[in-house]
Coordinates of C-alpha atoms in Angstrom, one line a residue:
Chain A
M1 CA -5.0 11.9 -17.6
A2 CA -8.4 13.9 -17.9
A3 CA -10.8 11.6 -17.9
R4 CA -12.5 11.5 -21.5
A5 CA -16.1 11.2 -22.2
S6 CA -18.3 8.2 -21.0
D7 CA -19.1 7.1 -23.9
T8 CA -15.6 7.0 -26.4
A9 CA -14.8 3.6 -25.5
I10 CA -15.3 -0.4 -27.2
L11 CA -19.0 -1.8 -26.0
S12 CA -20.2 1.6 -27.6
A13 CA -18.2 1.9 -30.2
K14 CA -20.5 -0.6 -31.3
P15 CA -23.5 0.6 -33.8
R16 CA -26.2 1.2 -31.5
K17 CA -30.1 0.1 -31.3
K18 CA -31.7 2.3 -29.0
P19 CA -34.7 -0.8 -26.3
R20 CA -30.8 -2.8 -26.5
I21 CA -29.1 0.3 -25.4
I22 CA -31.5 1.4 -22.7
V23 CA -31.9 -3.3 -21.2
S24 CA -27.7 -2.9 -21.1
K25 CA -27.4 0.0 -19.6
I26 CA -30.4 -1.3 -17.0
L27 CA -27.7 -4.7 -16.6
M28 CA -25.1 -3.4 -16.3
T29 CA -26.3 -0.7 -13.9
L30 CA -27.6 -3.2 -11.8
F31 CA -25.0 -5.3 -11.8
F32 CA -22.1 -2.5 -10.4
V33 CA -24.5 -2.1 -7.8
M34 CA -24.7 -5.5 -6.4
L35 CA -21.3 -6.0 -6.8
A36 CA -20.1 -2.0 -4.4
V37 CA -22.9 -3.3 -1.9
A38 CA -20.5 -6.0 -1.7
F39 CA -17.7 -4.8 -1.5
V40 CA -18.7 -1.8 1.0
F41 CA -20.6 -4.3 3.1
P42 CA -18.0 -5.1 5.5
L43 CA -17.3 -1.3 6.5
Y44 CA -21.1 -1.6 7.4
W45 CA -20.5 -4.6 9.0
M46 CA -17.4 -3.1 11.4
V47 CA -19.9 -0.7 12.2
I48 CA -22.9 -2.3 13.4
S49 CA -20.6 -5.0 14.7
S50 CA -19.3 -2.0 16.9
L51 CA -22.4 -0.7 17.9
R52 CA -24.4 -4.3 18.9
P53 CA -24.7 -4.6 23.1
E54 CA -22.7 -7.0 24.8
G55 CA -22.5 -10.9 23.6
R56 CA -24.6 -9.8 21.0
I57 CA -22.2 -9.9 18.0
F58 CA -22.4 -13.4 16.9
V59 CA -26.1 -14.3 18.5
D60 CA -27.2 -11.5 16.4
A61 CA -25.5 -12.1 13.5
F62 CA -27.3 -12.7 10.1
D63 CA -29.5 -9.0 12.1
V64 CA -28.2 -6.7 9.5
F65 CA -30.3 -4.0 10.3
P66 CA -30.2 -4.3 14.5
S67 CA -32.8 -2.3 16.2
V68 CA -31.2 -2.0 19.2
L69 CA -27.8 -0.3 18.8
S70 CA -25.7 0.9 21.5
L71 CA -22.4 3.0 22.3
D72 CA -20.8 -0.2 25.3
S73 CA -18.0 -0.7 23.5
Y74 CA -17.1 2.5 23.1
R75 CA -16.5 3.4 26.4
T76 CA -15.0 0.7 27.2
L77 CA -12.9 1.4 24.5
F78 CA -11.6 4.6 26.0
E79 CA -11.9 4.2 29.9
E80 CA -10.8 0.6 29.6
E81 CA -8.1 1.1 27.5
P82 CA -5.7 4.2 26.3
F83 CA -7.5 4.9 23.3
G84 CA -8.0 8.4 22.9
R85 CA -4.0 8.6 23.5
W86 CA -3.7 6.0 21.0
M87 CA -5.5 8.1 18.8
L88 CA -3.5 11.3 19.3
N89 CA -0.7 9.2 18.9
S90 CA -2.1 8.4 15.6
V91 CA -2.8 12.0 15.1
L92 CA 1.0 13.4 15.6
Q93 CA 2.5 11.0 14.4
T94 CA 1.0 10.5 10.6
G95 CA 1.7 14.4 10.4
G96 CA 4.6 14.4 11.6
F97 CA 5.5 11.4 9.2
A98 CA 4.4 13.2 6.2
I99 CA 5.9 16.7 6.9
T100 CA 9.0 14.7 6.9
A101 CA 8.8 12.7 4.1
L102 CA 8.0 16.1 2.2
F103 CA 10.1 18.3 3.1
L104 CA 12.9 15.3 1.7
C105 CA 11.5 14.5 -1.1
T106 CA 10.2 18.2 -1.9
T107 CA 14.0 19.4 -1.4
G108 CA 15.3 16.1 -2.9
G109 CA 13.2 15.6 -6.2
Y110 CA 13.6 19.7 -7.1
A111 CA 17.5 18.5 -6.6
L112 CA 16.7 15.5 -9.0
A113 CA 14.6 17.1 -11.0
K114 CA 16.4 20.5 -11.9
F115 CA 20.4 20.5 -11.7
R116 CA 22.6 18.6 -13.5
F117 CA 25.7 16.8 -11.7
R118 CA 28.1 14.9 -11.5
G119 CA 26.3 10.9 -10.5
R120 CA 22.7 11.7 -11.1
N121 CA 21.6 8.7 -13.3
L122 CA 23.6 6.3 -11.1
L123 CA 21.5 7.9 -8.3
F124 CA 18.4 7.3 -9.9
V125 CA 18.6 3.6 -10.7
L126 CA 20.2 3.7 -7.2
I127 CA 16.4 4.9 -5.6
L128 CA 15.0 2.2 -8.3
V129 CA 16.0 0.0 -7.4
S130 CA 16.0 0.5 -3.8
Q131 CA 12.5 0.4 -3.9
M132 CA 12.2 -3.4 -4.3
I133 CA 13.8 -4.1 -1.0
P134 CA 11.4 -5.8 0.5
F135 CA 10.9 -3.7 4.5
H136 CA 11.5 -7.5 5.9
L137 CA 15.2 -7.2 4.9
L138 CA 15.8 -4.6 7.3
I139 CA 13.4 -5.0 10.0
V140 CA 16.7 -7.0 12.1
S141 CA 18.3 -4.1 11.0
L142 CA 17.1 -1.1 11.3
F143 CA 16.1 -2.6 14.6
L144 CA 19.3 -2.8 16.3
M145 CA 19.9 0.6 14.7
I146 CA 17.0 2.6 16.8
I147 CA 17.6 0.3 20.2
Q148 CA 21.7 1.4 19.7
L149 CA 20.3 5.2 18.2
G150 CA 17.6 5.2 22.0
M151 CA 15.0 5.9 19.1
V152 CA 12.6 2.5 20.8
E153 CA 10.1 3.8 22.1
S154 CA 9.9 7.8 20.1
Y155 CA 7.8 9.7 17.5
W156 CA 11.8 9.7 15.4
G157 CA 12.3 6.6 15.8
A158 CA 8.5 5.2 14.1
I159 CA 9.0 8.4 12.1
I160 CA 12.6 9.1 10.4
P161 CA 13.1 5.1 9.2
I162 CA 10.7 5.5 6.9
A163 CA 11.1 8.6 5.7
A164 CA 13.5 8.7 2.6
S165 CA 10.1 7.1 0.0
P166 CA 11.4 6.0 -3.1
I167 CA 8.2 6.4 -4.7
G168 CA 7.7 10.6 -3.1
I169 CA 10.9 12.0 -4.3
F170 CA 10.0 10.5 -8.0
F171 CA 6.8 11.9 -8.2
V172 CA 8.1 15.5 -6.9
R173 CA 10.2 14.9 -9.5
Q174 CA 7.7 14.1 -12.2
Y175 CA 6.1 16.9 -11.1
M176 CA 9.0 19.8 -10.7
L177 CA 9.7 18.9 -14.1
S178 CA 6.8 20.8 -15.8
I179 CA 8.3 24.2 -13.9
D180 CA 9.5 26.2 -16.6
D181 CA 13.3 26.8 -16.0
E182 CA 12.2 30.3 -17.2
L183 CA 11.0 31.2 -14.0
L184 CA 13.6 30.1 -11.6
N185 CA 16.0 32.4 -14.3
A186 CA 14.1 35.6 -14.5
A187 CA 14.3 35.0 -10.5
R188 CA 17.9 34.1 -10.5
V189 CA 18.3 37.0 -12.4
D190 CA 16.6 39.3 -10.1
G191 CA 18.7 38.6 -7.6
A192 CA 17.4 35.6 -5.4
N193 CA 19.3 33.5 -3.7
E194 CA 18.7 29.3 -4.8
Y195 CA 17.0 28.9 -1.2
Q196 CA 15.2 31.8 -2.0
I197 CA 13.8 30.2 -5.9
F198 CA 12.9 27.2 -3.6
W199 CA 11.2 28.1 -1.3
S200 CA 8.7 31.2 -3.1
I201 CA 8.8 29.6 -6.2
V202 CA 9.9 25.8 -6.8
L203 CA 7.0 25.3 -3.7
P204 CA 4.3 27.0 -4.8
N205 CA 4.2 26.3 -8.3
A206 CA 4.7 22.5 -6.8
R207 CA 1.1 22.8 -4.1
P208 CA -0.8 20.0 -6.2
A209 CA 2.0 17.9 -6.2
I210 CA 3.1 18.3 -2.8
A211 CA -1.2 18.2 -1.7
T212 CA -1.7 14.9 -2.7
L213 CA 2.0 13.6 -1.5
F214 CA 0.5 14.9 1.7
I215 CA -2.7 12.4 1.7
L216 CA -1.3 9.6 0.2
F217 CA 1.8 9.9 3.3
S218 CA -1.1 10.1 5.5
L219 CA -2.8 7.6 4.3
E220 CA 0.5 5.2 4.7
Y221 CA 1.3 6.3 7.9
W222 CA -2.1 5.7 9.8
N223 CA -2.3 2.4 7.9
N224 CA 1.1 0.9 8.5
L225 CA 1.8 -2.2 10.8
L226 CA 4.7 -3.6 10.8
W227 CA 8.0 -0.7 11.4
P228 CA 5.6 1.3 14.7
L229 CA 4.7 -2.8 15.2
I230 CA 8.3 -3.1 16.0
V231 CA 9.1 0.4 17.6
F232 CA 7.1 1.0 20.3
R233 CA 5.6 -1.8 22.6
Q234 CA 5.2 0.3 25.8
A235 CA 0.7 1.3 25.1
E236 CA 0.7 4.3 25.5
N237 CA 3.3 5.0 22.9
M238 CA 1.6 3.1 20.3
P239 CA -0.5 4.4 17.5
L240 CA -3.7 3.4 16.2
A241 CA -2.8 0.2 14.1
V242 CA -0.9 -1.2 16.7
G243 CA -3.7 -0.3 18.9
V244 CA -6.3 -2.2 17.6
S245 CA -3.5 -5.3 16.5
R246 CA -2.9 -5.3 20.1
L247 CA -6.5 -5.7 20.7
V248 CA -7.5 -8.5 18.3
N249 CA -5.1 -10.4 20.2
Q250 CA -5.5 -9.4 23.9
Y251 CA -9.3 -9.5 23.9
R252 CA -9.5 -13.0 21.4
A253 CA -13.4 -12.4 22.4
Q254 CA -14.3 -9.2 22.2
Y255 CA -14.7 -8.5 19.2
D256 CA -17.0 -5.4 20.5
L257 CA -13.8 -4.0 21.5
V258 CA -11.9 -4.6 18.2
M259 CA -14.8 -3.6 16.1
A260 CA -15.2 -0.1 17.9
G261 CA -11.3 0.4 17.5
S262 CA -11.4 -0.6 14.3
T263 CA -13.9 1.6 13.8
L264 CA -12.9 5.1 14.2
A265 CA -9.1 3.8 12.9
T266 CA -11.3 4.0 9.1
I267 CA -14.2 6.3 9.8
P268 CA -11.7 9.5 9.9
I269 CA -10.6 8.7 6.6
I270 CA -13.0 7.7 4.5
L271 CA -14.7 11.3 5.5
L272 CA -11.5 12.8 4.9
F273 CA -11.3 10.9 1.8
L274 CA -14.8 11.8 0.5
F275 CA -13.9 15.3 0.0
L276 CA -10.1 14.5 -1.5
R277 CA -11.3 11.9 -3.3
R278 CA -10.4 13.3 -7.1
Q279 CA -6.7 13.7 -5.6
V280 CA -6.1 11.0 -3.7
M281 CA -7.4 8.1 -7.3
E282 CA -5.7 10.2 -9.2
G283 CA -2.7 10.7 -7.4
L284 CA -3.1 7.2 -7.1
A285 CA -2.7 6.1 -10.1
A286 CA -0.3 8.2 -11.2
T287 CA 2.3 7.4 -8.3
G288 CA 1.1 3.9 -10.3
T289 CA 1.6 4.8 -13.6
G290 CA 4.3 7.9 -13.6
M291 CA 6.9 6.3 -13.3
K292 CA 7.8 5.4 -16.2
Chain B
M1 CA 32.6 35.2 7.3
L2 CA 29.4 34.5 6.6
K3 CA 30.0 35.7 3.0
P4 CA 31.6 32.6 1.5
V5 CA 29.7 30.2 3.4
Y6 CA 26.3 31.5 1.4
T7 CA 28.9 32.2 -1.9
I8 CA 29.4 28.6 -0.9
L9 CA 26.2 27.5 -1.1
N10 CA 24.8 29.1 -3.9
N11 CA 27.8 28.0 -6.5
K12 CA 25.5 26.2 -9.1
K13 CA 27.6 23.5 -8.0
V14 CA 27.3 23.1 -4.6
V15 CA 23.0 24.0 -4.6
P16 CA 21.5 20.6 -6.1
F17 CA 24.0 18.3 -3.5
V18 CA 22.4 20.5 -0.8
F19 CA 19.1 20.0 -1.7
L20 CA 20.2 16.5 -2.0
L21 CA 21.6 16.2 1.8
P22 CA 18.2 15.4 3.8
F23 CA 16.9 12.6 1.6
M24 CA 20.9 11.0 1.2
T25 CA 21.1 11.5 4.5
V26 CA 18.5 9.2 5.5
F27 CA 18.4 7.1 2.5
L28 CA 21.8 5.8 3.1
I29 CA 21.3 5.0 6.7
F30 CA 18.0 4.3 7.2
K31 CA 17.7 2.1 3.5
V32 CA 21.8 1.2 2.4
Y33 CA 23.4 0.8 5.8
P34 CA 20.6 -1.6 7.4
V35 CA 21.3 -4.2 3.4
I36 CA 24.3 -4.7 4.1
T37 CA 24.3 -5.1 7.5
A38 CA 21.7 -7.3 7.1
V39 CA 23.5 -9.8 4.0
I40 CA 26.2 -9.3 6.9
M41 CA 23.8 -10.6 9.7
S42 CA 22.6 -13.7 6.7
F43 CA 26.8 -14.7 7.2
Q44 CA 26.8 -14.5 10.6
N45 CA 25.3 -17.0 13.9
F46 CA 23.3 -13.8 14.9
Q47 CA 21.1 -14.5 18.8
G48 CA 20.1 -11.8 20.1
I49 CA 22.7 -8.8 20.7
Q50 CA 26.1 -9.9 21.6
S51 CA 28.0 -13.0 20.3
Q52 CA 28.7 -13.0 16.2
E53 CA 30.8 -15.1 14.5
W54 CA 30.9 -16.2 10.9
V55 CA 29.4 -19.2 10.1
G56 CA 29.3 -18.6 6.0
L57 CA 26.5 -20.6 4.8
T58 CA 25.3 -22.0 7.7
N59 CA 22.3 -19.7 7.9
Y60 CA 21.0 -20.6 4.3
Q61 CA 21.3 -23.7 5.2
N62 CA 19.3 -23.9 8.2
V63 CA 16.1 -22.6 6.4
F64 CA 16.4 -24.4 4.0
D65 CA 16.4 -27.4 5.8
L66 CA 13.4 -25.8 8.0
V67 CA 10.4 -27.5 7.1
R68 CA 8.6 -24.0 7.9
F69 CA 10.7 -22.3 5.7
N70 CA 9.5 -24.7 2.8
Q71 CA 6.3 -24.1 4.1
A72 CA 6.1 -20.6 4.0
L73 CA 7.6 -20.5 0.6
T74 CA 5.0 -22.9 -0.8
N75 CA 2.1 -20.4 0.9
T76 CA 3.3 -17.9 0.0
T77 CA 3.9 -18.3 -4.5
A78 CA 0.0 -20.5 -3.8
Y79 CA -1.3 -16.7 -2.3
T80 CA 0.6 -14.7 -4.9
L81 CA -0.7 -17.6 -7.8
G82 CA -4.1 -16.8 -6.0
T83 CA -4.0 -13.0 -6.4
L84 CA -2.6 -12.8 -9.6
L85 CA -5.4 -15.1 -10.9
V86 CA -8.2 -13.2 -9.4
L87 CA -6.9 -9.6 -8.7
I88 CA -5.6 -8.8 -12.5
P89 CA -8.6 -10.2 -14.7
L90 CA -11.4 -8.7 -12.3
P91 CA -10.3 -5.7 -12.2
L92 CA -9.4 -5.1 -15.8
I93 CA -12.6 -6.3 -17.2
L94 CA -14.6 -4.3 -14.3
A95 CA -12.5 -1.2 -15.0
V96 CA -13.2 -1.8 -19.3
L97 CA -16.9 -2.6 -18.1
L98 CA -16.9 0.9 -16.0
D99 CA -15.5 1.9 -18.8
S100 CA -17.6 1.3 -21.9
G101 CA -20.3 4.6 -21.0
R102 CA -22.8 1.7 -20.2
V103 CA -23.0 1.9 -16.6
V104 CA -24.7 4.7 -15.6
Q105 CA -22.2 7.1 -12.9
S106 CA -19.3 4.9 -13.4
T107 CA -17.4 7.4 -10.7
V108 CA -19.5 6.3 -8.3
F109 CA -18.6 2.5 -8.3
R110 CA -14.9 3.3 -9.0
T111 CA -15.2 5.6 -5.4
L112 CA -17.2 2.4 -4.2
L113 CA -15.9 -0.4 -4.9
F114 CA -12.0 1.9 -4.1
L115 CA -13.1 2.3 -0.3
P116 CA -11.6 -1.1 0.4
A117 CA -8.4 0.1 -0.1
L118 CA -8.0 3.0 2.8
T119 CA -8.1 0.4 5.4
S120 CA -6.2 0.1 6.9
L121 CA -4.5 -3.9 6.8
V122 CA -5.2 -4.1 10.6
V123 CA -8.3 -3.1 9.9
T124 CA -9.2 -4.8 6.4
G125 CA -7.9 -8.3 9.2
T126 CA -10.0 -7.5 11.6
I127 CA -13.7 -7.4 9.7
F128 CA -12.8 -10.2 8.2
R129 CA -11.9 -12.6 11.0
L130 CA -15.2 -11.3 12.8
M131 CA -17.1 -12.2 8.6
L132 CA -15.3 -15.2 8.7
A133 CA -16.0 -17.3 12.0
E134 CA -17.4 -20.3 12.4
N135 CA -20.7 -18.2 13.5
G136 CA -19.3 -15.2 11.1
F137 CA -21.5 -13.4 8.5
I138 CA -20.5 -15.3 5.5
N139 CA -20.9 -18.7 7.1
L140 CA -24.7 -17.5 7.8
F141 CA -25.3 -16.1 4.7
L142 CA -23.9 -18.9 2.6
E143 CA -26.7 -21.4 4.3
A144 CA -29.4 -19.0 3.6
T145 CA -28.4 -18.6 -0.1
L146 CA -27.1 -21.7 -1.5
G147 CA -27.6 -24.1 1.8
V148 CA -24.4 -24.8 1.9
R149 CA -22.7 -25.9 5.9
P150 CA -20.9 -23.7 8.0
L151 CA -17.2 -24.1 7.1
R152 CA -15.2 -23.5 9.7
W153 CA -12.3 -20.6 6.8
L154 CA -10.5 -20.1 9.8
E155 CA -9.8 -23.6 11.8
I156 CA -9.5 -25.7 8.3
A157 CA -6.1 -25.8 7.3
D158 CA -6.9 -26.1 3.1
L159 CA -9.7 -22.6 3.1
A160 CA -6.7 -20.5 4.8
L161 CA -5.8 -19.7 1.4
P162 CA -8.9 -18.8 -0.1
S163 CA -9.6 -16.8 2.4
L164 CA -7.0 -15.2 2.0
I165 CA -7.4 -14.3 -1.2
V166 CA -11.0 -13.3 -0.5
V167 CA -8.9 -10.4 1.7
A168 CA -7.0 -9.6 -0.4
T169 CA -9.3 -9.1 -3.7
W170 CA -11.8 -7.4 -1.1
R171 CA -8.7 -4.9 0.0
W172 CA -7.3 -4.8 -3.8
T173 CA -9.9 -4.8 -6.7
G174 CA -10.7 -1.3 -6.6
I175 CA -7.3 0.1 -6.7
N176 CA -6.6 -2.1 -9.6
I177 CA -9.3 -1.1 -11.0
L178 CA -8.1 2.9 -10.9
Y179 CA -4.4 1.3 -12.5
F180 CA -6.5 0.2 -15.3
N181 CA -8.3 2.9 -15.7
S182 CA -6.0 4.9 -16.3
G183 CA -4.2 3.0 -19.0
L184 CA -7.4 2.6 -20.9
V185 CA -8.4 6.6 -20.8
N186 CA -5.0 6.9 -23.3
I187 CA -5.8 4.7 -25.5
P188 CA -6.8 6.8 -28.6
R189 CA -10.8 6.3 -29.2
E190 CA -10.5 6.2 -32.9
L191 CA -9.2 3.2 -32.9
Y192 CA -12.3 1.3 -32.0
E193 CA -14.1 3.7 -34.2
A194 CA -11.6 3.0 -37.5
A195 CA -11.8 -1.6 -36.2
T196 CA -15.7 -1.1 -35.5
I197 CA -16.0 0.5 -38.9
D198 CA -14.2 -2.1 -39.8
G199 CA -16.7 -5.0 -38.4
A200 CA -14.3 -5.8 -35.5
N201 CA -17.3 -6.6 -32.5
V202 CA -17.1 -5.8 -28.7
F203 CA -14.6 -8.4 -28.5
Q204 CA -12.7 -8.7 -31.4
L205 CA -12.2 -4.9 -30.1
F206 CA -10.9 -6.1 -26.2
W207 CA -9.0 -8.8 -28.1
S208 CA -7.0 -6.6 -30.4
I209 CA -7.4 -3.5 -29.7
T210 CA -7.8 -3.0 -26.3
L211 CA -5.5 -5.7 -24.4
P212 CA -2.7 -5.1 -26.4
L213 CA -2.3 -0.9 -25.4
L214 CA -2.9 -1.7 -21.9
R215 CA -0.1 -4.3 -22.0
P216 CA 2.2 -2.1 -20.6
T217 CA 0.0 -0.8 -17.2
T218 CA -1.1 -4.9 -16.6
L219 CA 2.0 -5.7 -16.6
F220 CA 2.8 -3.1 -13.9
V221 CA 0.1 -4.7 -11.8
V222 CA 1.5 -8.0 -12.7
V223 CA 4.7 -7.3 -10.5
L224 CA 2.5 -4.8 -8.5
S225 CA 0.9 -7.6 -6.5
I226 CA 3.8 -10.2 -7.4
I227 CA 5.9 -8.3 -5.3
G228 CA 3.0 -6.9 -2.4
G229 CA 1.7 -11.0 -2.2
Y230 CA 5.6 -11.8 -1.5
Q231 CA 5.6 -9.6 1.4
V232 CA 2.1 -10.4 2.7
F233 CA 2.1 -10.5 6.2
V234 CA -0.6 -8.4 7.3
E235 CA -3.5 -10.1 6.8
P236 CA -2.5 -13.2 8.3
F237 CA -0.6 -11.8 11.3
I238 CA -4.2 -10.5 12.1
V239 CA -6.6 -13.2 10.6
Y240 CA -5.1 -16.0 12.3
N241 CA -4.0 -14.1 15.2
G242 CA -0.4 -13.1 15.5
G243 CA 0.6 -16.6 14.6
G244 CA 0.8 -18.9 11.1
G245 CA -3.8 -20.6 10.8
P246 CA -4.0 -24.0 11.2
G247 CA -0.8 -26.4 9.9
D248 CA 1.0 -23.3 9.6
S249 CA -1.3 -23.0 6.6
A250 CA -0.8 -19.4 6.1
L251 CA 2.2 -18.4 7.1
S252 CA 4.0 -16.2 5.0
M253 CA 7.6 -15.3 3.9
A254 CA 7.0 -12.3 5.4
L255 CA 5.4 -13.8 9.0
L256 CA 7.9 -16.0 9.7
I257 CA 10.9 -13.2 9.4
Y258 CA 8.7 -10.9 11.4
R259 CA 8.2 -14.3 13.6
T260 CA 12.0 -15.5 13.9
A261 CA 13.4 -12.2 14.1
F262 CA 10.9 -10.7 17.4
T263 CA 9.6 -14.0 19.0
S264 CA 12.4 -16.7 18.8
F265 CA 15.4 -13.5 18.5
N266 CA 17.2 -15.6 16.3
F267 CA 19.2 -12.5 13.6
G268 CA 21.1 -14.3 11.9
T269 CA 18.1 -16.5 10.1
A270 CA 15.4 -14.2 9.8
A271 CA 18.3 -12.0 7.8
A272 CA 18.7 -14.7 5.2
M273 CA 15.0 -15.6 5.4
G274 CA 14.6 -11.9 4.1
V275 CA 18.1 -11.8 1.5
I276 CA 16.5 -14.9 -0.5
L277 CA 12.6 -12.8 -0.1
A278 CA 14.5 -9.5 -1.8
A279 CA 16.0 -12.3 -4.1
I280 CA 12.7 -13.3 -5.4
I281 CA 11.4 -9.4 -5.5
F282 CA 14.7 -8.3 -7.1
V283 CA 14.5 -11.4 -9.9
F284 CA 10.0 -9.8 -10.3
S285 CA 11.2 -6.6 -10.2
L286 CA 14.2 -6.2 -12.8
I287 CA 11.3 -7.5 -15.1
Q288 CA 9.3 -5.1 -14.8
F289 CA 12.6 -2.8 -14.8
R290 CA 13.0 -4.5 -18.5
F291 CA 9.5 -4.3 -20.2
F292 CA 9.0 -0.4 -18.5
G293 CA 12.8 0.3 -19.5
V294 CA 13.1 3.0 -16.7
F295 CA 17.1 1.8 -17.3
R296 CA 16.8 3.6 -20.4
Q297 CA 16.3 7.2 -18.9
E298 CA 16.9 10.3 -20.8
D299 CA 19.4 11.9 -21.1

């Protein structure tokens, strides 16, 4: 998926006349600037709305660059809502989910990539088919199951039932196919057992895939609503997404709180993304196209 | 005592199963088993936790007799079609333009258009609930620029679908551009050069090279959008305050299932709705797999 030089695609394949090219370049870039402004604007609006003084959120709705800003909504959020708790829950649950899902997908993906065994193809198809099962078919059964297992209101109840990710295991398998068998066999000859090989050869060699998947799993859980919404009823156990969804229904009029909560749920992700941009974007593109 | 265990665990026939054990355990317990129980439940009168009895196809009959269900099915289908009409051509064209070499800093634009995909759907919903309010930004903007009188986006039934499509366009355009882009970079540039030498113009290049060679990607995105569209839940849940919108105009199938299960505690009916939703998605996914040939695995 190496990026191709930018002068290769269709429009520029035409024989060029210089001034025309420059004009069209300017117009085209201008068009995308406007488009980008339109797409980033709602995020800006979220932040700026969260900073408006109390009660000004609709009154000042056309004031794009407000001169008076206030952190009141953030203060209220932490003082009157368990918002700090929600953030902590989100961090812990997201980490727990990403690690659990990674453990399942790296071990399982390794087995699918590097071993031949009876029933492998059947398993492959089964996992693939499971991917098209809508989660809403499962919610009632899963809800009754976690009640019986005593996992309601627990982190594990939120994490385990959604941790066996079909896309994840395929992603790992695809990547691990490219690990040289000779490497593994050489270690076997040297007397390493299969688990040492997995730990000290396979995992280090799959590091880029693991890192990408860790990010994608984290993003998935951090932004997930439906399952944690079912698992958690107690405010002190909820992750951010559920907390904010509660706020938006609880405080129908208090949009400033909701916007502050939304901002705090989003900005860390965007900052993190700016550091890991390539990994996230290429990883997502690969989960889409890598399954062919 | 330890030695034989060690030998067995290191046996080449056993090893793959040991590695598969964690994934398969979770997969079978929390994915396969609940599907089976959900299907069974759909044939039972299952209210709350107690009292389940076989009722055959009654749940399904009830579901299809339910005005709300038919409304939800229509809404969801319309939403899915609407998002397809926007979220295939728009990102496709934008991806081609961004790849054309005529946009300065195209990676920056790809990144900026992608940012909405990082937000939680809850956040997406709260932002648009604020902006679509009667005295919200969108109305003020439309009034200032086009002189449109303020529309009650969230209160008029006919505006529910357009509102949700606007939300979807914001949230998914960037990621679809990403998919199309990864398809575009795999098209050999020689094809364009050869065709250009033969006198093809830009539009001919697009029609006869880009579109056909992008077919697998396009189909992938189409089916992904269909599967996602039919499962739409969070956006109406947040934008319309947990309800189905004015006159149930924003009631999606997933939202109805959630409410049937967790507001009415009518588990049997919810399960039947889930099976119907799964059947619809299954049909579209099979089409995908046929086109992508996933069943023709190597070896």
